[in-house]
Amino acid sequence: MLVIHNGKLVLEETILEGFAVLVNGYEILDVIPESELVQDPEAEWIDAQGGYITPGFIDIHSDYIESIVSPRPTSMMDVHMSLREAERILIGNGITTMYHSLSLYREDVFTHKPMRYPENVQRLIDAIHQTHERETLIHHRLHARFEIDNLDEVDRLKQNIEDGKVHLLSFMDHTPGQGQYRDLEVYRDTLKGYRDLTDEEVHSIVEERIQTPVLTLEKLKEVSEFARQHDIRVASHDDDDVQKIDLVKEIGTTISEFPITLDVAKKAKECDLQIVVGAPNILLGGSHSGNLSAATAIQEGCADILCSDYYPSALLHAVFALHEQYGLELHKAFQLVTTNPAKAVGMEHEMGSIKPGLKADLLIIEKLADGHPTVATAIVRGQVTSQTYYNPRTTLSEV
């Protein structure tokens, strides 16, 4: 038995003080008033010291693992070692379930990095799947991001789905003039960021990409239906037009990632899509691509989920920024990284809330004297997997 007490308990509806969480094995056993606690010499007691006791964070969109596997454009580290090293960083940021977002591109300018080659992506997919059979610090899942011009890889995608290696599927369209790159100047700047290209080379690539064939609507429906038959939720990516929302609904999408404008986000909300925005967007004060502000979307009631996107630390800090800078109730800010993503991927019966019978994936979050939030303790499957202690301030004369 594990007893977590003396903290502020973050529930779906409110934040409670004077209550304790009881954990038995892998699961949450109960939430009871501290006045009802009975000393049990066989129980392990964890004093939250006034910190927030929250569910573990569920991150359903992050390509961070790519930078761990490939820290330099031409370097490839061992994928199994990389997952081990990544999870140590992720758990320190409160992420107890990570949907590693791997891009399945056809080979082009964006796949010049070895990590983007199809054979290396498959190696990482296989390694993520193998984590389910060994000890880990967090729950590893796969979010397959499928580029709709990647016609040659449809069969491989379906095989991975059939093999149980995919846990979330999204369709991407990075054609110049569409979605994130509806502004061609942004697309051109992005290309130059990937490679040292002349203006003529950039123009040639843009023209080639615009003319590249993509999956037909019928094929998109077929792949989406195949995923849903395997209980996998389907997402759209960078929706840039209200009419596109009707289209993605038609193919069975239930999640809209990074809608480009507020009007599109509102349309997605009207259509009952779960809307994902980036936590880094909150910290930066807006989109690095000049698109929709995540804070604005949340304030307007048309964003449900925060993801770390590419910066794992952003989730924790965005939660508190939304509360302290934008006035969002703190328990509602936490829902964006716990309850809501769990519901979006169909895992709310296992995780995402502090309720009896759910997995005991829990955090104790403290705020340092300077206001900096930190994950003091992380618990996964009922076991303490990470603890962080800050040394008290010292002066030179004390060193």
C-alpha positions as a Markdown table, in Angstrom:
| # | Residue | x | y | z |
|---|---|---|---|---|
| 1 | Met | 0.0 | 0.0 | 0.0 |
| 2 | Leu | 1.2 | 3.5 | -0.9 |
| 3 | Val | -0.3 | 6.5 | 0.9 |
| 4 | Ile | 0.2 | 10.0 | -0.7 |
| 5 | His | -0.9 | 12.7 | 1.7 |
| 6 | Asn | -0.5 | 16.4 | 2.7 |
| 7 | Gly | -1.0 | 17.8 | -0.7 |
| 8 | Lys | -3.4 | 19.6 | -2.9 |
| 9 | Leu | -5.3 | 16.9 | -4.9 |
| 10 | Val | -6.0 | 17.9 | -8.5 |
| 11 | Leu | -9.3 | 16.3 | -9.6 |
| 12 | Glu | -11.3 | 16.8 | -12.7 |
| 13 | Glu | -13.8 | 19.1 | -11.0 |
| 14 | Thr | -11.7 | 20.9 | -8.4 |
| 15 | Ile | -8.6 | 21.0 | -6.2 |
| 16 | Leu | -9.0 | 19.4 | -2.8 |
| 17 | Glu | -6.9 | 19.7 | 0.4 |
| 18 | Gly | -7.1 | 17.4 | 3.3 |
| 19 | Phe | -7.5 | 14.2 | 1.2 |
| 20 | Ala | -5.1 | 11.4 | 0.6 |
| 21 | Val | -4.6 | 9.0 | -2.4 |
| 22 | Leu | -4.3 | 5.3 | -1.6 |
| 23 | Val | -2.5 | 3.1 | -4.1 |
| 24 | Asn | -2.6 | -0.7 | -4.2 |
| 25 | Gly | -0.3 | -2.3 | -6.7 |
| 26 | Tyr | -0.6 | -0.7 | -10.1 |
| 27 | Glu | -3.9 | 1.0 | -9.4 |
| 28 | Ile | -5.4 | 3.8 | -7.4 |
| 29 | Leu | -7.4 | 2.2 | -4.6 |
| 30 | Asp | -9.3 | 5.2 | -3.2 |
| 31 | Val | -9.3 | 8.9 | -2.3 |
| 32 | Ile | -10.2 | 9.5 | 1.3 |
| 33 | Pro | -10.1 | 12.3 | 3.9 |
| 34 | Glu | -6.8 | 12.4 | 5.8 |
| 35 | Ser | -8.8 | 12.3 | 9.0 |
| 36 | Glu | -9.7 | 8.7 | 8.1 |
| 37 | Leu | -6.1 | 7.5 | 7.6 |
| 38 | Val | -5.0 | 4.7 | 9.8 |
| 39 | Gln | -1.3 | 4.1 | 10.6 |
| 40 | Asp | -0.2 | 1.0 | 8.7 |
| 41 | Pro | 3.4 | -0.1 | 9.4 |
| 42 | Glu | 3.4 | -2.0 | 6.1 |
| 43 | Ala | 2.3 | 1.0 | 4.1 |
| 44 | Glu | 4.7 | 3.4 | 2.4 |
| 45 | Trp | 3.9 | 7.0 | 3.1 |
| 46 | Ile | 4.7 | 9.9 | 0.8 |
| 47 | Asp | 4.4 | 13.4 | 2.2 |
| 48 | Ala | 3.5 | 15.8 | -0.7 |
| 49 | Gln | 4.6 | 18.7 | 1.5 |
| 50 | Gly | 1.8 | 20.9 | 0.3 |
| 51 | Gly | 2.5 | 20.3 | -3.4 |
| 52 | Tyr | 0.0 | 19.4 | -6.1 |
| 53 | Ile | -0.9 | 15.7 | -6.5 |
| 54 | Thr | -1.9 | 15.3 | -10.1 |
| 55 | Pro | -2.4 | 12.5 | -12.7 |
| 56 | Gly | 0.7 | 11.9 | -14.8 |
| 57 | Phe | 0.8 | 13.9 | -18.0 |
| 58 | Ile | -0.3 | 12.3 | -21.3 |
| 59 | Asp | 1.5 | 13.7 | -24.3 |
| 60 | Ile | -0.2 | 12.7 | -27.6 |
| 61 | His | 2.0 | 14.6 | -30.0 |
| 62 | Ser | 5.8 | 15.0 | -29.7 |
| 63 | Asp | 8.6 | 14.3 | -32.1 |
| 64 | Tyr | 11.2 | 14.9 | -29.3 |
| 65 | Ile | 12.5 | 11.3 | -29.7 |
| 66 | Glu | 13.8 | 12.2 | -33.1 |
| 67 | Ser | 16.3 | 14.7 | -31.6 |
| 68 | Ile | 17.4 | 12.0 | -29.1 |
| 69 | Val | 17.9 | 9.4 | -31.8 |
| 70 | Ser | 19.5 | 11.8 | -34.2 |
| 71 | Pro | 21.1 | 14.6 | -32.3 |
| 72 | Arg | 22.9 | 15.8 | -35.4 |
| 73 | Pro | 21.5 | 15.6 | -39.0 |
| 74 | Thr | 23.8 | 12.8 | -40.0 |
| 75 | Ser | 24.1 | 11.0 | -36.7 |
| 76 | Met | 22.0 | 8.0 | -35.6 |
| 77 | Met | 22.2 | 6.6 | -32.1 |
| 78 | Asp | 21.0 | 3.2 | -31.0 |
| 79 | Val | 17.2 | 3.4 | -30.9 |
| 80 | His | 16.8 | 1.3 | -27.7 |
| 81 | Met | 19.4 | 3.4 | -25.9 |
| 82 | Ser | 17.7 | 6.5 | -27.1 |
| 83 | Leu | 14.3 | 5.5 | -25.7 |
| 84 | Arg | 15.9 | 4.8 | -22.4 |
| 85 | Glu | 17.6 | 8.2 | -22.3 |
| 86 | Ala | 14.4 | 9.9 | -23.5 |
| 87 | Glu | 12.2 | 8.5 | -20.8 |
| 88 | Arg | 14.5 | 9.7 | -18.1 |
| 89 | Ile | 14.0 | 13.3 | -19.5 |
| 90 | Leu | 10.3 | 12.8 | -20.0 |
| 91 | Ile | 9.5 | 11.5 | -16.5 |
| 92 | Gly | 11.4 | 14.4 | -15.1 |
| 93 | Asn | 9.0 | 16.7 | -16.9 |
| 94 | Gly | 5.9 | 14.8 | -15.6 |
| 95 | Ile | 5.2 | 12.9 | -18.8 |
| 96 | Thr | 4.1 | 9.4 | -17.8 |
| 97 | Thr | 2.6 | 8.4 | -21.2 |
| 98 | Met | 4.3 | 9.5 | -24.4 |
| 99 | Tyr | 2.8 | 9.1 | -27.9 |
| 100 | His | 6.0 | 9.4 | -29.8 |
| 101 | Ser | 5.1 | 11.1 | -33.0 |
| 102 | Leu | 7.0 | 9.6 | -35.9 |
| 103 | Ser | 6.6 | 11.1 | -39.4 |
| 104 | Leu | 6.1 | 8.7 | -42.3 |
| 105 | Tyr | 7.3 | 10.9 | -45.2 |
| 106 | Arg | 8.1 | 9.8 | -48.7 |
| 107 | Glu | 11.8 | 10.6 | -49.3 |
| 108 | Asp | 12.3 | 14.3 | -50.2 |
| 109 | Val | 13.9 | 17.4 | -48.7 |
| 110 | Phe | 12.5 | 16.7 | -45.3 |
| 111 | Thr | 14.0 | 13.2 | -45.2 |
| 112 | His | 17.6 | 14.1 | -45.7 |
| 113 | Lys | 18.2 | 13.2 | -42.0 |
| 114 | Pro | 18.8 | 9.5 | -41.5 |
| 115 | Met | 16.1 | 9.5 | -38.8 |
| 116 | Arg | 13.5 | 10.2 | -41.5 |
| 117 | Tyr | 14.5 | 7.3 | -43.7 |
| 118 | Pro | 11.7 | 4.7 | -43.8 |
| 119 | Glu | 13.9 | 1.9 | -42.6 |
| 120 | Asn | 15.1 | 3.9 | -39.6 |
| 121 | Val | 11.6 | 5.0 | -38.7 |
| 122 | Gln | 10.5 | 1.4 | -38.8 |
| 123 | Arg | 13.4 | 0.5 | -36.5 |
| 124 | Leu | 12.2 | 3.0 | -34.0 |
| 125 | Ile | 8.6 | 1.8 | -34.4 |
| 126 | Asp | 9.7 | -1.7 | -33.5 |
| 127 | Ala | 11.7 | -0.5 | -30.6 |
| 128 | Ile | 8.7 | 1.4 | -29.1 |
| 129 | His | 6.6 | -1.7 | -29.5 |
| 130 | Gln | 9.3 | -3.8 | -27.7 |
| 131 | Thr | 9.1 | -1.5 | -24.6 |
| 132 | His | 5.8 | -3.1 | -23.8 |
| 133 | Glu | 7.7 | -6.3 | -22.9 |
| 134 | Arg | 10.3 | -4.8 | -20.6 |
| 135 | Glu | 10.7 | -2.5 | -17.6 |
| 136 | Thr | 10.3 | 1.2 | -18.4 |
| 137 | Leu | 10.0 | 4.5 | -16.5 |
| 138 | Ile | 6.9 | 5.6 | -18.6 |
| 139 | His | 4.3 | 4.2 | -21.0 |
| 140 | His | 5.6 | 4.4 | -24.6 |
| 141 | Arg | 3.1 | 4.6 | -27.4 |
| 142 | Leu | 3.3 | 5.4 | -31.1 |
| 143 | His | 1.6 | 8.3 | -32.9 |
| 144 | Ala | 2.0 | 7.5 | -36.6 |
| 145 | Arg | 2.0 | 10.8 | -38.6 |
| 146 | Phe | 1.3 | 9.8 | -42.2 |
| 147 | Glu | 2.0 | 12.2 | -45.0 |
| 148 | Ile | -0.7 | 11.8 | -47.6 |
| 149 | Asp | 1.7 | 11.9 | -50.6 |
| 150 | Asn | 3.5 | 8.8 | -49.2 |
| 151 | Leu | 1.7 | 6.5 | -51.5 |
| 152 | Asp | 4.3 | 3.7 | -51.4 |
| 153 | Glu | 4.1 | 3.2 | -47.6 |
| 154 | Val | 0.4 | 2.6 | -47.1 |
| 155 | Asp | 0.8 | -1.1 | -46.9 |
| 156 | Arg | 3.6 | -0.8 | -44.3 |
| 157 | Leu | 1.4 | 1.5 | -42.2 |
| 158 | Lys | -1.5 | -1.0 | -42.3 |
| 159 | Gln | 0.8 | -3.8 | -41.4 |
| 160 | Asn | 2.1 | -1.8 | -38.3 |
| 161 | Ile | -1.5 | -1.2 | -37.4 |
| 162 | Glu | -2.4 | -4.8 | -37.7 |
| 163 | Asp | 0.7 | -5.8 | -35.6 |
| 164 | Gly | -0.5 | -3.5 | -32.7 |
| 165 | Lys | 2.3 | -1.1 | -33.1 |
| 166 | Val | 0.3 | 2.0 | -33.8 |
| 167 | His | -1.8 | 3.8 | -31.1 |
| 168 | Leu | -2.8 | 7.0 | -32.8 |
| 169 | Leu | -2.9 | 7.9 | -36.5 |
| 170 | Ser | -2.8 | 11.4 | -38.0 |
| 171 | Phe | -2.9 | 12.4 | -41.7 |
| 172 | Met | -0.6 | 15.3 | -42.7 |
| 173 | Asp | -0.4 | 17.4 | -45.8 |
| 174 | His | 2.7 | 19.5 | -46.0 |
| 175 | Thr | 2.1 | 20.5 | -49.6 |
| 176 | Pro | 3.2 | 24.1 | -50.2 |
| 177 | Gly | 0.2 | 26.4 | -49.9 |
| 178 | Gln | -1.7 | 24.0 | -47.6 |
| 179 | Gly | -2.0 | 23.8 | -43.8 |
| 180 | Gln | 1.0 | 25.0 | -41.8 |
| 181 | Tyr | 2.6 | 26.1 | -45.1 |
| 182 | Arg | -0.3 | 27.9 | -46.6 |
| 183 | Asp | 2.1 | 30.9 | -46.7 |
| 184 | Leu | 4.7 | 29.9 | -49.3 |
| 185 | Glu | 7.3 | 32.2 | -47.8 |
| 186 | Val | 7.1 | 30.3 | -44.6 |
| 187 | Tyr | 7.5 | 27.1 | -46.6 |
| 188 | Arg | 10.6 | 28.5 | -48.4 |
| 189 | Asp | 12.2 | 29.6 | -45.2 |
| 190 | Thr | 11.5 | 26.2 | -43.7 |
| 191 | Leu | 13.3 | 24.5 | -46.6 |
| 192 | Lys | 16.3 | 26.7 | -46.2 |
| 193 | Gly | 16.4 | 25.8 | -42.5 |
| 194 | Tyr | 16.6 | 22.1 | -43.4 |
| 195 | Arg | 19.3 | 22.5 | -46.1 |
| 196 | Asp | 21.5 | 25.1 | -47.7 |
| 197 | Leu | 19.5 | 25.8 | -50.9 |
| 198 | Thr | 19.6 | 28.5 | -53.5 |
| 199 | Asp | 16.4 | 30.4 | -54.4 |
| 200 | Glu | 16.3 | 28.4 | -57.7 |
| 201 | Glu | 16.5 | 25.1 | -55.9 |
| 202 | Val | 13.8 | 26.1 | -53.5 |
| 203 | His | 11.5 | 27.2 | -56.4 |
| 204 | Ser | 12.1 | 23.8 | -58.1 |
| 205 | Ile | 11.2 | 21.9 | -54.9 |
| 206 | Val | 8.1 | 23.9 | -54.3 |
| 207 | Glu | 6.9 | 23.3 | -57.9 |
| 208 | Glu | 7.6 | 19.5 | -57.6 |
| 209 | Arg | 5.8 | 19.3 | -54.2 |
| 210 | Ile | 2.7 | 21.1 | -55.5 |
| 211 | Gln | 2.4 | 18.5 | -58.4 |
| 212 | Thr | 3.0 | 15.4 | -56.3 |
| 213 | Pro | 0.1 | 13.0 | -56.2 |
| 214 | Val | -1.6 | 12.4 | -52.9 |
| 215 | Leu | -4.0 | 9.7 | -51.5 |
| 216 | Thr | -7.5 | 9.9 | -52.8 |
| 217 | Leu | -10.4 | 10.6 | -50.5 |
| 218 | Glu | -11.5 | 7.0 | -51.0 |
| 219 | Lys | -8.0 | 5.7 | -49.9 |
| 220 | Leu | -8.0 | 8.0 | -46.9 |
| 221 | Lys | -11.3 | 6.7 | -45.8 |
| 222 | Glu | -10.1 | 3.1 | -46.3 |
| 223 | Val | -7.0 | 3.6 | -44.2 |
| 224 | Ser | -8.9 | 5.6 | -41.5 |
| 225 | Glu | -11.5 | 2.8 | -41.3 |
| 226 | Phe | -8.8 | 0.2 | -41.0 |
| 227 | Ala | -7.3 | 2.1 | -38.1 |
| 228 | Arg | -10.6 | 2.6 | -36.4 |
| 229 | Gln | -11.4 | -1.2 | -36.7 |
| 230 | His | -8.3 | -1.6 | -34.6 |
| 231 | Asp | -9.5 | 0.8 | -32.0 |
| 232 | Ile | -7.1 | 3.6 | -33.1 |
| 233 | Arg | -8.3 | 7.2 | -33.1 |
| 234 | Val | -7.6 | 9.3 | -36.2 |
| 235 | Ala | -6.4 | 12.9 | -36.3 |
| 236 | Ser | -6.1 | 15.6 | -38.9 |
| 237 | His | -3.2 | 18.0 | -38.9 |
| 238 | Asp | -2.9 | 21.7 | -39.6 |
| 239 | Asp | -6.5 | 22.2 | -40.7 |
| 240 | Asp | -6.5 | 25.5 | -42.5 |
| 241 | Asp | -10.1 | 25.9 | -43.8 |
| 242 | Val | -13.5 | 25.4 | -42.3 |
| 243 | Gln | -14.5 | 23.2 | -45.3 |
| 244 | Lys | -11.6 | 20.9 | -44.5 |
| 245 | Ile | -13.2 | 20.2 | -41.1 |
| 246 | Asp | -16.2 | 18.7 | -42.9 |
| 247 | Leu | -13.8 | 16.6 | -45.1 |
| 248 | Val | -11.8 | 15.2 | -42.1 |
| 249 | Lys | -15.0 | 14.4 | -40.3 |
| 250 | Glu | -16.1 | 12.5 | -43.4 |
| 251 | Ile | -13.1 | 10.2 | -43.1 |
| 252 | Gly | -13.7 | 9.5 | -39.4 |
| 253 | Thr | -11.3 | 12.0 | -37.8 |
| 254 | Thr | -12.1 | 12.8 | -34.1 |
| 255 | Ile | -9.0 | 15.0 | -33.3 |
| 256 | Ser | -7.9 | 18.2 | -35.0 |
| 257 | Glu | -4.2 | 19.0 | -34.4 |
| 258 | Phe | -3.0 | 22.6 | -34.6 |
| 259 | Pro | -5.9 | 24.3 | -36.5 |
| 260 | Ile | -4.4 | 27.2 | -38.4 |
| 261 | Thr | -7.0 | 29.9 | -37.5 |
| 262 | Leu | -9.5 | 30.6 | -34.8 |
| 263 | Asp | -12.4 | 30.2 | -37.3 |
| 264 | Val | -11.2 | 26.7 | -38.2 |
| 265 | Ala | -10.8 | 25.8 | -34.5 |
| 266 | Lys | -14.3 | 27.0 | -33.8 |
| 267 | Lys | -15.6 | 24.9 | -36.7 |
| 268 | Ala | -13.8 | 21.9 | -35.3 |
| 269 | Lys | -15.3 | 22.5 | -31.9 |
| 270 | Glu | -18.8 | 22.7 | -33.5 |
| 271 | Cys | -18.1 | 19.4 | -35.1 |
| 272 | Asp | -17.2 | 17.8 | -31.7 |
| 273 | Leu | -13.5 | 17.3 | -32.7 |
| 274 | Gln | -10.9 | 17.2 | -29.9 |
| 275 | Ile | -8.5 | 20.1 | -30.6 |
| 276 | Val | -4.8 | 19.9 | -29.9 |
| 277 | Val | -2.6 | 22.9 | -29.5 |
| 278 | Gly | 1.1 | 23.2 | -28.6 |
| 279 | Ala | 2.4 | 24.1 | -25.2 |
| 280 | Pro | 5.5 | 25.8 | -26.6 |
| 281 | Asn | 3.1 | 28.2 | -28.4 |
| 282 | Ile | 1.8 | 29.2 | -24.9 |
| 283 | Leu | 5.4 | 29.9 | -23.6 |
| 284 | Leu | 6.4 | 31.8 | -26.8 |
| 285 | Gly | 3.3 | 34.0 | -26.8 |
| 286 | Gly | 2.2 | 32.6 | -30.1 |
| 287 | Ser | 2.9 | 30.3 | -33.0 |
| 288 | His | 6.4 | 30.3 | -34.5 |
| 289 | Ser | 4.8 | 30.0 | -37.9 |
| 290 | Gly | 2.4 | 32.9 | -37.4 |
| 291 | Asn | -0.6 | 30.7 | -37.0 |
| 292 | Leu | -3.2 | 30.5 | -34.2 |
| 293 | Ser | -2.3 | 31.5 | -30.7 |
| 294 | Ala | -2.8 | 28.5 | -28.4 |
| 295 | Ala | -3.7 | 30.7 | -25.5 |
| 296 | Thr | -6.4 | 32.5 | -27.6 |
| 297 | Ala | -7.8 | 29.1 | -28.7 |
| 298 | Ile | -8.1 | 28.0 | -25.0 |
| 299 | Gln | -9.6 | 31.3 | -23.9 |
| 300 | Glu | -12.2 | 31.0 | -26.7 |
| 301 | Gly | -13.1 | 27.5 | -25.5 |
| 302 | Cys | -11.9 | 25.8 | -28.7 |
| 303 | Ala | -8.8 | 23.9 | -27.6 |
| 304 | Asp | -9.0 | 20.8 | -25.4 |
| 305 | Ile | -5.4 | 19.4 | -25.3 |
| 306 | Leu | -1.9 | 20.6 | -24.8 |
| 307 | Cys | 1.0 | 18.7 | -26.4 |
| 308 | Ser | 4.7 | 19.3 | -25.9 |
| 309 | Asp | 5.2 | 19.1 | -29.7 |
| 310 | Tyr | 9.0 | 19.3 | -29.6 |
| 311 | Tyr | 9.8 | 20.6 | -26.1 |
| 312 | Pro | 8.9 | 18.3 | -23.2 |
| 313 | Ser | 9.3 | 20.9 | -20.4 |
| 314 | Ala | 6.6 | 23.0 | -22.0 |
| 315 | Leu | 3.6 | 21.0 | -20.7 |
| 316 | Leu | 4.2 | 21.8 | -17.0 |
| 317 | His | 5.1 | 25.4 | -17.5 |
| 318 | Ala | 2.2 | 26.0 | -19.9 |
| 319 | Val | -0.2 | 24.7 | -17.3 |
| 320 | Phe | 0.9 | 27.3 | -14.8 |
| 321 | Ala | 1.2 | 30.0 | -17.3 |
| 322 | Leu | -2.4 | 29.5 | -18.4 |
| 323 | His | -3.4 | 29.9 | -14.8 |
| 324 | Glu | -1.2 | 32.7 | -13.7 |
| 325 | Gln | -1.1 | 34.8 | -16.9 |
| 326 | Tyr | -4.4 | 34.0 | -18.6 |
| 327 | Gly | -6.7 | 33.3 | -15.6 |
| 328 | Leu | -7.6 | 29.7 | -16.4 |
| 329 | Glu | -8.7 | 27.8 | -13.3 |
| 330 | Leu | -5.7 | 25.5 | -12.4 |
| 331 | His | -7.6 | 22.3 | -12.4 |
| 332 | Lys | -8.9 | 23.0 | -15.9 |
| 333 | Ala | -5.4 | 23.8 | -17.0 |
| 334 | Phe | -4.3 | 20.4 | -15.7 |
| 335 | Gln | -7.1 | 18.7 | -17.6 |
| 336 | Leu | -5.4 | 19.8 | -20.9 |
| 337 | Val | -2.5 | 17.5 | -20.1 |
| 338 | Thr | -4.3 | 14.7 | -18.3 |
| 339 | Thr | -8.0 | 13.9 | -18.5 |
| 340 | Asn | -8.6 | 15.4 | -22.0 |
| 341 | Pro | -5.8 | 13.7 | -23.9 |
| 342 | Ala | -6.8 | 10.4 | -22.2 |
| 343 | Lys | -10.3 | 10.8 | -23.5 |
| 344 | Ala | -9.1 | 11.8 | -27.0 |
| 345 | Val | -7.2 | 8.6 | -27.5 |
| 346 | Gly | -9.8 | 6.4 | -25.7 |
| 347 | Met | -7.7 | 5.7 | -22.6 |
| 348 | Glu | -9.9 | 7.4 | -20.0 |
| 349 | His | -10.8 | 4.1 | -18.5 |
| 350 | Glu | -7.1 | 3.5 | -17.7 |
| 351 | Met | -5.5 | 6.8 | -17.0 |
| 352 | Gly | -5.8 | 10.6 | -16.9 |
| 353 | Ser | -7.6 | 11.1 | -13.6 |
| 354 | Ile | -7.3 | 10.3 | -10.0 |
| 355 | Lys | -10.1 | 7.8 | -9.6 |
| 356 | Pro | -10.3 | 4.3 | -8.0 |
| 357 | Gly | -9.4 | 1.6 | -10.5 |
| 358 | Leu | -7.3 | 3.7 | -12.8 |
| 359 | Lys | -3.5 | 3.3 | -13.2 |
| 360 | Ala | -1.5 | 4.8 | -10.4 |
| 361 | Asp | 0.4 | 7.3 | -12.6 |
| 362 | Leu | 0.7 | 10.3 | -10.4 |
| 363 | Leu | 2.9 | 13.4 | -9.9 |
| 364 | Ile | 3.7 | 15.6 | -6.9 |
| 365 | Ile | 4.4 | 19.1 | -8.3 |
| 366 | Glu | 6.1 | 21.7 | -6.1 |
| 367 | Lys | 6.8 | 25.4 | -6.7 |
| 368 | Leu | 10.2 | 26.6 | -5.7 |
| 369 | Ala | 10.7 | 29.9 | -3.8 |
| 370 | Asp | 11.1 | 31.8 | -7.2 |
| 371 | Gly | 7.8 | 30.4 | -8.4 |
| 372 | His | 9.4 | 27.8 | -10.7 |
| 373 | Pro | 7.2 | 24.6 | -10.9 |
| 374 | Thr | 9.0 | 21.3 | -10.7 |
| 375 | Val | 8.0 | 17.6 | -10.7 |
| 376 | Ala | 9.3 | 16.5 | -7.2 |
| 377 | Thr | 8.0 | 13.0 | -7.4 |
| 378 | Ala | 6.7 | 10.8 | -10.3 |
| 379 | Ile | 4.9 | 7.6 | -9.8 |
| 380 | Val | 4.2 | 5.1 | -12.6 |
| 381 | Arg | 2.2 | 1.9 | -12.2 |
| 382 | Gly | 2.2 | 2.5 | -8.4 |
| 383 | Gln | 6.0 | 2.8 | -8.2 |
| 384 | Val | 8.1 | 5.9 | -7.5 |
| 385 | Thr | 10.2 | 6.2 | -10.7 |
| 386 | Ser | 11.7 | 9.7 | -10.2 |
| 387 | Gln | 12.4 | 12.2 | -7.4 |
| 388 | Thr | 14.0 | 15.6 | -7.6 |
| 389 | Tyr | 15.5 | 17.5 | -4.7 |
| 390 | Tyr | 16.8 | 21.1 | -5.0 |
| 391 | Asn | 19.7 | 22.1 | -2.7 |
| 392 | Pro | 18.9 | 25.0 | -0.4 |
| 393 | Arg | 20.5 | 28.3 | -1.4 |
| 394 | Thr | 24.0 | 28.9 | -0.2 |
| 395 | Thr | 26.4 | 31.8 | -0.2 |
| 396 | Leu | 30.0 | 31.7 | -1.3 |
| 397 | Ser | 31.1 | 31.8 | 2.4 |
| 398 | Glu | 29.2 | 28.6 | 3.0 |
| 399 | Val | 30.8 | 26.7 | 0.2 |
